[in-house]
Amino acid sequence: MPRRGGLHPLALRRGDGTRVRTGATHVVVVSEDAWNRAMSTAICVPVYPGPPAVALFHVGLGDLGHADVSRALSLPRDALGDELDELGRGSLDDVARAVAAYLDLDALAQRRTRRPVPTPSVQPTARQKSIHWADLGLEERKRALVLSPDERNAVAPYVSALYVTSRDKRNRRAWQVPAAGGWVITGDLLLQPQRALEHRRRPTPARATADEMAEVAVGVRGVLRA
Amino acid sequence: MRRAYANRTDLVDEMLELAPAALGLDADASTPARIEAWLAYARAAFEEERRVRAYAELADLEAERVAAVRAAAVSAAEDGIL
């Protein structure tokens, strides 16, 4: 079972078992151990070789390389190889806090209003708090609630979103928030290419309220222990 | 506990055959000491089995969610953002 702070090689596989090539060589687990034990997935921050290049989103991990907090995502347990090392407490806190800062969780938890930034591109971009159908290549589309801030959504080819399900399950009550017309799972952080999100037809509701987002942000902060 | 024994006679039989050394006892340990050690061993074994079964049930319940998480990660990797 992955532990918070564990450094693992990344070995992501498709549903049919074939290996997927990734730029990240390793990941650091940042989700709390109660989640890791019970939910078969873990929130991870990918680690890339070399020193940090973009200081704002990269946390240097010495010889290991750097963690890119803007690409934090949930991974199934079997995508993590055997634990190689454990991050020191200081580095782990830095990484977890940087993920929380990147996702704007404090502002969301305090219901601070942010006006959406203008989009420089003609392509539609997802907005924080908006809910989209996501085409994940599964039989049915899934709902995703966008969590990453608009300053980033406007320029990055990907967004960070949370999985929304219509099923209320007792075993995950600690980590599901009633919001967005369903249940938002606060430890299921999806890193989604913008193109995978449907912009024309949106689910109902198409947007979470500030109060719902505040609950969600508190929940995500809890899973991250940040 | 009693119900668990009833359902798992194979496990009970297996544990009844345990040598004193497997229970951390000397070969000449008294019968009460053997029974006590055996009960402690049985409780731990059943607790472990209950825990493993509970996690297996959880894994089953969460299969759809895990499939979505995997698919999203695969999609991110195939787009070159992971």
PDB file of C-alpha atoms in Angstrom:
ATOM      1  CA  MET A   1       0.000   0.000   0.000  1.00  0.00           C
ATOM      2  CA  PRO A   2       1.416   3.429  -0.909  1.00  0.00           C
ATOM      3  CA  ARG A   3       2.272   5.670   2.045  1.00  0.00           C
ATOM      4  CA  ARG A   4       2.186   9.447   2.187  1.00  0.00           C
ATOM      5  CA  GLY A   5       5.677  10.704   1.394  1.00  0.00           C
ATOM      6  CA  GLY A   6       6.695   7.544  -0.456  1.00  0.00           C
ATOM      7  CA  LEU A   7       8.742   7.918  -3.648  1.00  0.00           C
ATOM      8  CA  HIS A   8       7.776   5.341  -6.282  1.00  0.00           C
ATOM      9  CA  PRO A   9       8.745   4.603  -9.876  1.00  0.00           C
ATOM     10  CA  LEU A  10       5.821   5.373 -12.184  1.00  0.00           C
ATOM     11  CA  ALA A  11       4.519   2.411 -14.190  1.00  0.00           C
ATOM     12  CA  LEU A  12       1.170   3.476 -15.605  1.00  0.00           C
ATOM     13  CA  ARG A  13      -0.829   0.889 -17.536  1.00  0.00           C
ATOM     14  CA  ARG A  14      -3.982   1.070 -19.592  1.00  0.00           C
ATOM     15  CA  GLY A  15      -7.032  -0.953 -18.583  1.00  0.00           C
ATOM     16  CA  ASP A  16      -5.835  -3.747 -20.914  1.00  0.00           C
ATOM     17  CA  GLY A  17      -2.480  -3.922 -19.106  1.00  0.00           C
ATOM     18  CA  THR A  18      -0.306  -2.277 -21.770  1.00  0.00           C
ATOM     19  CA  ARG A  19       2.283   0.179 -20.498  1.00  0.00           C
ATOM     20  CA  VAL A  20       1.916   3.910 -21.178  1.00  0.00           C
ATOM     21  CA  ARG A  21       4.960   6.091 -21.778  1.00  0.00           C
ATOM     22  CA  THR A  22       5.306   9.005 -19.361  1.00  0.00           C
ATOM     23  CA  GLY A  23       7.778  11.883 -19.073  1.00  0.00           C
ATOM     24  CA  ALA A  24       7.786  11.562 -15.290  1.00  0.00           C
ATOM     25  CA  THR A  25      10.047   8.843 -13.985  1.00  0.00           C
ATOM     26  CA  HIS A  26       8.808   8.796 -10.404  1.00  0.00           C
ATOM     27  CA  VAL A  27       5.974  10.090  -8.245  1.00  0.00           C
ATOM     28  CA  VAL A  28       5.660  11.242  -4.662  1.00  0.00           C
ATOM     29  CA  VAL A  29       2.507  10.232  -2.794  1.00  0.00           C
ATOM     30  CA  VAL A  30       0.891  13.213  -1.069  1.00  0.00           C
ATOM     31  CA  SER A  31      -2.542  11.858  -0.091  1.00  0.00           C
ATOM     32  CA  GLU A  32      -3.186  10.890   3.512  1.00  0.00           C
ATOM     33  CA  ASP A  33      -2.701   7.272   4.521  1.00  0.00           C
ATOM     34  CA  ALA A  34      -6.334   6.723   5.502  1.00  0.00           C
ATOM     35  CA  TRP A  35      -7.284   7.517   1.900  1.00  0.00           C
ATOM     36  CA  ASN A  36      -4.411   5.472   0.464  1.00  0.00           C
ATOM     37  CA  ARG A  37      -5.486   2.430   2.474  1.00  0.00           C
ATOM     38  CA  ALA A  38      -9.170   2.544   1.691  1.00  0.00           C
ATOM     39  CA  MET A  39      -9.575   3.974  -1.813  1.00  0.00           C
ATOM     40  CA  SER A  40      -7.221   1.998  -4.131  1.00  0.00           C
ATOM     41  CA  THR A  41      -5.786   5.227  -5.577  1.00  0.00           C
ATOM     42  CA  ALA A  42      -3.357   7.879  -4.338  1.00  0.00           C
ATOM     43  CA  ILE A  43      -2.809  11.540  -5.127  1.00  0.00           C
ATOM     44  CA  CYS A  44       0.702  11.806  -6.509  1.00  0.00           C
ATOM     45  CA  VAL A  45       3.007  14.535  -7.728  1.00  0.00           C
ATOM     46  CA  PRO A  46       5.106  13.511 -10.732  1.00  0.00           C
ATOM     47  CA  VAL A  47       8.872  13.828 -10.423  1.00  0.00           C
ATOM     48  CA  TYR A  48      11.008  14.731 -13.438  1.00  0.00           C
ATOM     49  CA  PRO A  49      14.776  14.455 -13.749  1.00  0.00           C
ATOM     50  CA  GLY A  50      16.940  17.550 -13.408  1.00  0.00           C
ATOM     51  CA  PRO A  51      16.765  20.720 -11.362  1.00  0.00           C
ATOM     52  CA  PRO A  52      13.561  22.805 -11.209  1.00  0.00           C
ATOM     53  CA  ALA A  53      13.093  24.833 -14.385  1.00  0.00           C
ATOM     54  CA  VAL A  54       9.949  26.826 -13.596  1.00  0.00           C
ATOM     55  CA  ALA A  55      10.433  27.844  -9.981  1.00  0.00           C
ATOM     56  CA  LEU A  56       6.780  28.738  -9.488  1.00  0.00           C
ATOM     57  CA  PHE A  57       5.408  25.218  -9.931  1.00  0.00           C
ATOM     58  CA  HIS A  58       8.500  23.087  -9.359  1.00  0.00           C
ATOM     59  CA  VAL A  59       9.791  21.879  -6.014  1.00  0.00           C
ATOM     60  CA  GLY A  60      13.449  20.809  -6.081  1.00  0.00           C
ATOM     61  CA  LEU A  61      14.117  17.374  -4.605  1.00  0.00           C
ATOM     62  CA  GLY A  62      17.918  17.350  -4.806  1.00  0.00           C
ATOM     63  CA  ASP A  63      19.382  14.399  -6.706  1.00  0.00           C
ATOM     64  CA  LEU A  64      15.887  13.019  -7.360  1.00  0.00           C
ATOM     65  CA  GLY A  65      15.031  15.912  -9.676  1.00  0.00           C
ATOM     66  CA  HIS A  66      11.980  18.095  -9.194  1.00  0.00           C
ATOM     67  CA  ALA A  67       8.290  17.640  -8.473  1.00  0.00           C
ATOM     68  CA  ASP A  68       5.849  19.532 -10.718  1.00  0.00           C
ATOM     69  CA  VAL A  69       2.876  20.412  -8.511  1.00  0.00           C
ATOM     70  CA  SER A  70       0.812  21.723 -11.446  1.00  0.00           C
ATOM     71  CA  ARG A  71       0.586  18.118 -12.677  1.00  0.00           C
ATOM     72  CA  ALA A  72      -0.524  16.488  -9.430  1.00  0.00           C
ATOM     73  CA  LEU A  73      -2.979  13.696 -10.144  1.00  0.00           C
ATOM     74  CA  SER A  74      -4.578  10.601  -8.715  1.00  0.00           C
ATOM     75  CA  LEU A  75      -3.166   7.284  -9.838  1.00  0.00           C
ATOM     76  CA  PRO A  76      -4.399   3.746  -9.372  1.00  0.00           C
ATOM     77  CA  ARG A  77      -2.347   1.860  -6.818  1.00  0.00           C
ATOM     78  CA  ASP A  78      -0.921  -0.515  -9.439  1.00  0.00           C
ATOM     79  CA  ALA A  79       0.679   2.399 -11.323  1.00  0.00           C
ATOM     80  CA  LEU A  80       3.152   2.756  -8.475  1.00  0.00           C
ATOM     81  CA  GLY A  81       6.192   0.506  -8.363  1.00  0.00           C
ATOM     82  CA  ASP A  82       7.784  -0.543  -5.070  1.00  0.00           C
ATOM     83  CA  GLU A  83       8.607   2.324  -2.752  1.00  0.00           C
ATOM     84  CA  LEU A  84      12.219   3.414  -3.302  1.00  0.00           C
ATOM     85  CA  ASP A  85      12.581   6.038  -0.635  1.00  0.00           C
ATOM     86  CA  GLU A  86      10.639   8.279   1.667  1.00  0.00           C
ATOM     87  CA  LEU A  87      10.656  12.040   1.297  1.00  0.00           C
ATOM     88  CA  GLY A  88      11.829  13.981   4.364  1.00  0.00           C
ATOM     89  CA  ARG A  89       9.108  15.715   6.342  1.00  0.00           C
ATOM     90  CA  GLY A  90      10.202  19.183   5.186  1.00  0.00           C
ATOM     91  CA  SER A  91      10.201  18.312   1.483  1.00  0.00           C
ATOM     92  CA  LEU A  92       6.876  16.488   1.770  1.00  0.00           C
ATOM     93  CA  ASP A  93       5.222  19.466   3.459  1.00  0.00           C
ATOM     94  CA  ASP A  94       6.670  21.778   0.780  1.00  0.00           C
ATOM     95  CA  VAL A  95       5.233  19.621  -1.999  1.00  0.00           C
ATOM     96  CA  ALA A  96       1.789  19.180  -0.372  1.00  0.00           C
ATOM     97  CA  ARG A  97       1.498  22.888   0.447  1.00  0.00           C
ATOM     98  CA  ALA A  98       2.564  23.824  -3.073  1.00  0.00           C
ATOM     99  CA  VAL A  99      -0.182  21.582  -4.518  1.00  0.00           C
ATOM    100  CA  ALA A 100      -2.735  23.285  -2.240  1.00  0.00           C
ATOM    101  CA  ALA A 101      -1.434  26.717  -3.268  1.00  0.00           C
ATOM    102  CA  TYR A 102      -1.509  25.827  -6.962  1.00  0.00           C
ATOM    103  CA  LEU A 103      -5.111  24.668  -6.671  1.00  0.00           C
ATOM    104  CA  ASP A 104      -6.061  27.883  -4.885  1.00  0.00           C
ATOM    105  CA  LEU A 105      -7.625  25.913  -2.028  1.00  0.00           C
ATOM    106  CA  ASP A 106      -7.338  28.658   0.612  1.00  0.00           C
ATOM    107  CA  ALA A 107      -9.134  31.215  -1.558  1.00  0.00           C
ATOM    108  CA  LEU A 108     -11.839  28.702  -2.432  1.00  0.00           C
ATOM    109  CA  ALA A 109     -12.287  27.663   1.209  1.00  0.00           C
ATOM    110  CA  GLN A 110     -12.727  31.319   2.174  1.00  0.00           C
ATOM    111  CA  ARG A 111     -15.206  31.911  -0.661  1.00  0.00           C
ATOM    112  CA  ARG A 112     -13.030  34.689  -2.073  1.00  0.00           C
ATOM    113  CA  THR A 113     -14.496  35.849  -5.358  1.00  0.00           C
ATOM    114  CA  ARG A 114     -12.161  35.900  -8.302  1.00  0.00           C
ATOM    115  CA  ARG A 115     -13.246  37.358 -11.606  1.00  0.00           C
ATOM    116  CA  PRO A 116     -12.424  35.062 -14.512  1.00  0.00           C
ATOM    117  CA  VAL A 117      -9.382  36.195 -16.452  1.00  0.00           C
ATOM    118  CA  PRO A 118      -9.751  36.892 -20.174  1.00  0.00           C
ATOM    119  CA  THR A 119      -8.907  33.937 -22.366  1.00  0.00           C
ATOM    120  CA  PRO A 120      -6.127  34.727 -24.855  1.00  0.00           C
ATOM    121  CA  SER A 121      -7.089  31.927 -27.207  1.00  0.00           C
ATOM    122  CA  VAL A 122     -10.104  31.495 -29.478  1.00  0.00           C
ATOM    123  CA  GLN A 123     -10.428  27.955 -28.198  1.00  0.00           C
ATOM    124  CA  PRO A 124     -12.853  27.545 -25.302  1.00  0.00           C
ATOM    125  CA  THR A 125     -11.112  26.916 -22.002  1.00  0.00           C
ATOM    126  CA  ALA A 126     -12.518  25.401 -18.854  1.00  0.00           C
ATOM    127  CA  ARG A 127     -13.105  27.643 -15.852  1.00  0.00           C
ATOM    128  CA  GLN A 128     -12.620  26.977 -12.172  1.00  0.00           C
ATOM    129  CA  LYS A 129     -15.906  25.723 -10.593  1.00  0.00           C
ATOM    130  CA  SER A 130     -17.301  24.622 -13.975  1.00  0.00           C
ATOM    131  CA  ILE A 131     -18.556  21.087 -14.517  1.00  0.00           C
ATOM    132  CA  HIS A 132     -17.904  19.291 -17.796  1.00  0.00           C
ATOM    133  CA  TRP A 133     -18.452  15.936 -19.328  1.00  0.00           C
ATOM    134  CA  ALA A 134     -15.031  14.346 -19.719  1.00  0.00           C
ATOM    135  CA  ASP A 135     -14.354  11.782 -22.414  1.00  0.00           C
ATOM    136  CA  LEU A 136     -11.978   9.332 -20.761  1.00  0.00           C
ATOM    137  CA  GLY A 137     -12.362   6.661 -23.407  1.00  0.00           C
ATOM    138  CA  LEU A 138     -14.663   4.645 -21.150  1.00  0.00           C
ATOM    139  CA  GLU A 139     -18.152   3.420 -22.000  1.00  0.00           C
ATOM    140  CA  GLU A 140     -19.760   6.491 -20.467  1.00  0.00           C
ATOM    141  CA  ARG A 141     -18.547  10.040 -20.101  1.00  0.00           C
ATOM    142  CA  LYS A 142     -17.759  11.164 -16.568  1.00  0.00           C
ATOM    143  CA  ARG A 143     -18.459  14.470 -14.887  1.00  0.00           C
ATOM    144  CA  ALA A 144     -15.444  16.530 -13.855  1.00  0.00           C
ATOM    145  CA  LEU A 145     -15.430  19.643 -11.656  1.00  0.00           C
ATOM    146  CA  VAL A 146     -12.618  22.035 -12.586  1.00  0.00           C
ATOM    147  CA  LEU A 147     -10.484  22.976  -9.602  1.00  0.00           C
ATOM    148  CA  SER A 148      -7.400  24.648 -11.078  1.00  0.00           C
ATOM    149  CA  PRO A 149      -7.385  28.473 -11.158  1.00  0.00           C
ATOM    150  CA  ASP A 150      -8.382  30.361 -14.290  1.00  0.00           C
ATOM    151  CA  GLU A 151      -5.024  32.117 -14.527  1.00  0.00           C
ATOM    152  CA  ARG A 152      -3.621  28.667 -15.288  1.00  0.00           C
ATOM    153  CA  ASN A 153      -6.598  27.219 -17.175  1.00  0.00           C
ATOM    154  CA  ALA A 154      -6.361  30.072 -19.685  1.00  0.00           C
ATOM    155  CA  VAL A 155      -2.844  29.159 -20.761  1.00  0.00           C
ATOM    156  CA  ALA A 156      -2.220  25.494 -19.919  1.00  0.00           C
ATOM    157  CA  PRO A 157      -3.301  22.669 -22.231  1.00  0.00           C
ATOM    158  CA  TYR A 158      -4.644  20.828 -19.191  1.00  0.00           C
ATOM    159  CA  VAL A 159      -6.779  21.431 -16.122  1.00  0.00           C
ATOM    160  CA  SER A 160      -6.968  19.823 -12.692  1.00  0.00           C
ATOM    161  CA  ALA A 161     -10.449  18.521 -11.977  1.00  0.00           C
ATOM    162  CA  LEU A 162     -12.255  16.327  -9.496  1.00  0.00           C
ATOM    163  CA  TYR A 163     -14.311  13.276 -10.293  1.00  0.00           C
ATOM    164  CA  VAL A 164     -18.052  13.739  -9.741  1.00  0.00           C
ATOM    165  CA  THR A 165     -20.249  10.705  -9.256  1.00  0.00           C
ATOM    166  CA  SER A 166     -23.962  10.265  -8.718  1.00  0.00           C
ATOM    167  CA  ARG A 167     -23.440   7.459  -6.210  1.00  0.00           C
ATOM    168  CA  ASP A 168     -23.429   8.076  -2.484  1.00  0.00           C
ATOM    169  CA  LYS A 169     -21.342   5.327  -0.876  1.00  0.00           C
ATOM    170  CA  ARG A 170     -21.007   4.769   2.828  1.00  0.00           C
ATOM    171  CA  ASN A 171     -17.409   3.568   2.639  1.00  0.00           C
ATOM    172  CA  ARG A 172     -16.191   6.873   1.247  1.00  0.00           C
ATOM    173  CA  ARG A 173     -18.300   9.299   3.274  1.00  0.00           C
ATOM    174  CA  ALA A 174     -15.139  10.893   4.677  1.00  0.00           C
ATOM    175  CA  TRP A 175     -14.095  11.959   1.195  1.00  0.00           C
ATOM    176  CA  GLN A 176     -17.239  12.772  -0.751  1.00  0.00           C
ATOM    177  CA  VAL A 177     -18.868  16.186  -0.720  1.00  0.00           C
ATOM    178  CA  PRO A 178     -22.431  16.678  -1.949  1.00  0.00           C
ATOM    179  CA  ALA A 179     -21.918  19.244  -4.697  1.00  0.00           C
ATOM    180  CA  ALA A 180     -22.156  19.805  -8.424  1.00  0.00           C
ATOM    181  CA  GLY A 181     -25.362  17.772  -8.678  1.00  0.00           C
ATOM    182  CA  GLY A 182     -23.715  14.652  -7.308  1.00  0.00           C
ATOM    183  CA  TRP A 183     -20.857  13.673  -5.029  1.00  0.00           C
ATOM    184  CA  VAL A 184     -17.432  15.159  -5.530  1.00  0.00           C
ATOM    185  CA  ILE A 185     -14.684  12.743  -4.507  1.00  0.00           C
ATOM    186  CA  THR A 186     -12.078  14.925  -2.839  1.00  0.00           C
ATOM    187  CA  GLY A 187      -9.128  12.593  -3.426  1.00  0.00           C
ATOM    188  CA  ASP A 188      -9.775  11.910  -7.114  1.00  0.00           C
ATOM    189  CA  LEU A 189      -7.726  14.577  -8.807  1.00  0.00           C
ATOM    190  CA  LEU A 190      -7.861  14.207 -12.574  1.00  0.00           C
ATOM    191  CA  LEU A 191      -5.288  15.889 -14.783  1.00  0.00           C
ATOM    192  CA  GLN A 192      -7.342  16.467 -17.905  1.00  0.00           C
ATOM    193  CA  PRO A 193      -6.287  17.681 -21.327  1.00  0.00           C
ATOM    194  CA  GLN A 194      -8.542  20.631 -22.230  1.00  0.00           C
ATOM    195  CA  ARG A 195      -9.565  18.807 -25.389  1.00  0.00           C
ATOM    196  CA  ALA A 196     -11.015  15.933 -23.362  1.00  0.00           C
ATOM    197  CA  LEU A 197     -13.641  18.244 -21.849  1.00  0.00           C
ATOM    198  CA  GLU A 198     -16.922  18.843 -23.657  1.00  0.00           C
ATOM    199  CA  HIS A 199     -17.645  22.572 -23.903  1.00  0.00           C
ATOM    200  CA  ARG A 200     -20.824  22.734 -25.989  1.00  0.00           C
ATOM    201  CA  ARG A 201     -23.114  20.495 -23.994  1.00  0.00           C
ATOM    202  CA  ARG A 202     -22.650  20.690 -20.254  1.00  0.00           C
ATOM    203  CA  PRO A 203     -24.226  18.696 -17.435  1.00  0.00           C
ATOM    204  CA  THR A 204     -26.820  20.258 -15.154  1.00  0.00           C
ATOM    205  CA  PRO A 205     -25.801  22.017 -13.008  1.00  0.00           C
ATOM    206  CA  ALA A 206     -22.947  23.310 -15.148  1.00  0.00           C
ATOM    207  CA  ARG A 207     -21.211  25.075 -12.311  1.00  0.00           C
ATOM    208  CA  ALA A 208     -20.616  24.535  -8.594  1.00  0.00           C
ATOM    209  CA  THR A 209     -21.574  27.290  -6.156  1.00  0.00           C
ATOM    210  CA  ALA A 210     -19.041  29.165  -4.020  1.00  0.00           C
ATOM    211  CA  ASP A 211     -20.350  27.364  -0.916  1.00  0.00           C
ATOM    212  CA  GLU A 212     -19.976  23.964  -2.581  1.00  0.00           C
ATOM    213  CA  MET A 213     -16.457  24.824  -3.733  1.00  0.00           C
ATOM    214  CA  ALA A 214     -15.538  25.878  -0.206  1.00  0.00           C
ATOM    215  CA  GLU A 215     -16.584  22.460   1.115  1.00  0.00           C
ATOM    216  CA  VAL A 216     -14.721  20.743  -1.698  1.00  0.00           C
ATOM    217  CA  ALA A 217     -11.559  22.799  -1.062  1.00  0.00           C
ATOM    218  CA  VAL A 218     -11.612  21.927   2.640  1.00  0.00           C
ATOM    219  CA  GLY A 219     -12.022  18.266   1.686  1.00  0.00           C
ATOM    220  CA  VAL A 220      -9.101  18.298  -0.752  1.00  0.00           C
ATOM    221  CA  ARG A 221      -6.912  20.089   1.784  1.00  0.00           C
ATOM    222  CA  GLY A 222      -7.787  17.330   4.249  1.00  0.00           C
ATOM    223  CA  VAL A 223      -6.689  14.567   1.867  1.00  0.00           C
ATOM    224  CA  LEU A 224      -3.456  16.455   1.151  1.00  0.00           C
ATOM    225  CA  ARG A 225      -2.906  17.218   4.867  1.00  0.00           C
ATOM    226  CA  ALA A 226      -1.973  20.727   3.707  1.00  0.00           C
TER     227      ALA A 226
ATOM    228  CA  MET B   1     -15.877 -14.960  16.574  1.00  0.00           C
ATOM    229  CA  ARG B   2     -17.928 -18.155  16.982  1.00  0.00           C
ATOM    230  CA  ARG B   3     -19.631 -17.544  13.629  1.00  0.00           C
ATOM    231  CA  ALA B   4     -16.254 -16.957  12.020  1.00  0.00           C
ATOM    232  CA  TYR B   5     -15.026 -20.304  13.361  1.00  0.00           C
ATOM    233  CA  ALA B   6     -18.127 -22.029  12.000  1.00  0.00           C
ATOM    234  CA  ASN B   7     -17.487 -20.592   8.551  1.00  0.00           C
ATOM    235  CA  ARG B   8     -13.814 -21.380   8.446  1.00  0.00           C
ATOM    236  CA  THR B   9     -13.350 -24.903   9.778  1.00  0.00           C
ATOM    237  CA  ASP B  10     -10.361 -25.393   7.473  1.00  0.00           C
ATOM    238  CA  LEU B  11      -8.566 -22.496   9.108  1.00  0.00           C
ATOM    239  CA  VAL B  12      -9.478 -23.773  12.584  1.00  0.00           C
ATOM    240  CA  ASP B  13      -8.219 -27.284  11.769  1.00  0.00           C
ATOM    241  CA  GLU B  14      -5.016 -25.826  10.426  1.00  0.00           C
ATOM    242  CA  MET B  15      -4.487 -23.796  13.564  1.00  0.00           C
ATOM    243  CA  LEU B  16      -5.245 -26.737  15.859  1.00  0.00           C
ATOM    244  CA  GLU B  17      -2.343 -28.563  14.262  1.00  0.00           C
ATOM    245  CA  LEU B  18       0.099 -25.780  15.071  1.00  0.00           C
ATOM    246  CA  ALA B  19       3.198 -26.840  16.910  1.00  0.00           C
ATOM    247  CA  PRO B  20       3.876 -24.998  20.191  1.00  0.00           C
ATOM    248  CA  ALA B  21       6.914 -23.345  18.587  1.00  0.00           C
ATOM    249  CA  ALA B  22       4.663 -21.699  15.977  1.00  0.00           C
ATOM    250  CA  LEU B  23       2.764 -20.098  18.850  1.00  0.00           C
ATOM    251  CA  GLY B  24       5.936 -18.893  20.490  1.00  0.00           C
ATOM    252  CA  LEU B  25       5.823 -21.552  23.213  1.00  0.00           C
ATOM    253  CA  ASP B  26       8.257 -24.105  24.567  1.00  0.00           C
ATOM    254  CA  ALA B  27       7.513 -27.752  23.739  1.00  0.00           C
ATOM    255  CA  ASP B  28       6.650 -28.469  27.372  1.00  0.00           C
ATOM    256  CA  ALA B  29       4.302 -25.472  27.826  1.00  0.00           C
ATOM    257  CA  SER B  30       1.263 -26.198  29.988  1.00  0.00           C
ATOM    258  CA  THR B  31      -2.142 -26.820  28.409  1.00  0.00           C
ATOM    259  CA  PRO B  32      -3.653 -23.533  29.685  1.00  0.00           C
ATOM    260  CA  ALA B  33      -0.672 -21.625  28.251  1.00  0.00           C
ATOM    261  CA  ARG B  34      -1.117 -23.419  24.911  1.00  0.00           C
ATOM    262  CA  ILE B  35      -4.845 -22.651  24.813  1.00  0.00           C
ATOM    263  CA  GLU B  36      -4.222 -19.019  25.674  1.00  0.00           C
ATOM    264  CA  ALA B  37      -1.557 -18.654  22.991  1.00  0.00           C
ATOM    265  CA  TRP B  38      -3.718 -20.455  20.475  1.00  0.00           C
ATOM    266  CA  LEU B  39      -6.686 -18.160  21.164  1.00  0.00           C
ATOM    267  CA  ALA B  40      -4.502 -15.071  20.764  1.00  0.00           C
ATOM    268  CA  TYR B  41      -3.166 -16.462  17.483  1.00  0.00           C
ATOM    269  CA  ALA B  42      -6.690 -17.285  16.270  1.00  0.00           C
ATOM    270  CA  ARG B  43      -8.019 -13.823  17.116  1.00  0.00           C
ATOM    271  CA  ALA B  44      -5.151 -12.186  15.216  1.00  0.00           C
ATOM    272  CA  ALA B  45      -5.657 -14.507  12.238  1.00  0.00           C
ATOM    273  CA  PHE B  46      -9.380 -13.820  12.059  1.00  0.00           C
ATOM    274  CA  GLU B  47      -8.834 -10.084  12.482  1.00  0.00           C
ATOM    275  CA  GLU B  48      -6.327 -10.123   9.618  1.00  0.00           C
ATOM    276  CA  GLU B  49      -8.701 -12.132   7.448  1.00  0.00           C
ATOM    277  CA  ARG B  50     -11.570  -9.752   8.263  1.00  0.00           C
ATOM    278  CA  ARG B  51      -9.382  -6.768   7.351  1.00  0.00           C
ATOM    279  CA  VAL B  52      -8.207  -8.319   4.070  1.00  0.00           C
ATOM    280  CA  ARG B  53     -11.783  -9.234   3.156  1.00  0.00           C
ATOM    281  CA  ALA B  54     -13.010  -5.726   4.022  1.00  0.00           C
ATOM    282  CA  TYR B  55     -10.352  -4.138   1.787  1.00  0.00           C
ATOM    283  CA  ALA B  56     -11.167  -6.574  -1.021  1.00  0.00           C
ATOM    284  CA  GLU B  57     -14.828  -5.564  -0.783  1.00  0.00           C
ATOM    285  CA  LEU B  58     -13.840  -1.907  -0.843  1.00  0.00           C
ATOM    286  CA  ALA B  59     -11.681  -2.468  -3.922  1.00  0.00           C
ATOM    287  CA  ASP B  60     -14.656  -4.071  -5.632  1.00  0.00           C
ATOM    288  CA  LEU B  61     -16.977  -1.213  -4.672  1.00  0.00           C
ATOM    289  CA  GLU B  62     -14.528   1.323  -6.030  1.00  0.00           C
ATOM    290  CA  ALA B  63     -13.749  -0.418  -9.335  1.00  0.00           C
ATOM    291  CA  GLU B  64     -15.656   2.096 -11.483  1.00  0.00           C
ATOM    292  CA  ARG B  65     -13.963   5.042  -9.780  1.00  0.00           C
ATOM    293  CA  VAL B  66     -10.527   3.493 -10.151  1.00  0.00           C
ATOM    294  CA  ALA B  67     -11.192   2.834 -13.855  1.00  0.00           C
ATOM    295  CA  ALA B  68     -12.017   6.536 -14.319  1.00  0.00           C
ATOM    296  CA  VAL B  69      -8.866   7.604 -12.453  1.00  0.00           C
ATOM    297  CA  ARG B  70      -6.750   5.242 -14.582  1.00  0.00           C
ATOM    298  CA  ALA B  71      -8.355   6.423 -17.825  1.00  0.00           C
ATOM    299  CA  ALA B  72      -7.776  10.084 -16.922  1.00  0.00           C
ATOM    300  CA  ALA B  73      -4.108   9.428 -16.101  1.00  0.00           C
ATOM    301  CA  VAL B  74      -3.636   7.471 -19.342  1.00  0.00           C
ATOM    302  CA  SER B  75      -5.263  10.273 -21.301  1.00  0.00           C
ATOM    303  CA  ALA B  76      -2.916  12.820 -19.644  1.00  0.00           C
ATOM    304  CA  ALA B  77       0.126  10.660 -20.445  1.00  0.00           C
ATOM    305  CA  GLU B  78      -0.932  10.132 -24.052  1.00  0.00           C
ATOM    306  CA  ASP B  79      -1.303  13.897 -24.423  1.00  0.00           C
ATOM    307  CA  GLY B  80       2.266  14.339 -23.179  1.00  0.00           C
ATOM    308  CA  ILE B  81       1.299  16.190 -20.004  1.00  0.00           C
ATOM    309  CA  LEU B  82       2.454  13.558 -17.516  1.00  0.00           C
TER     310      LEU B  82
END
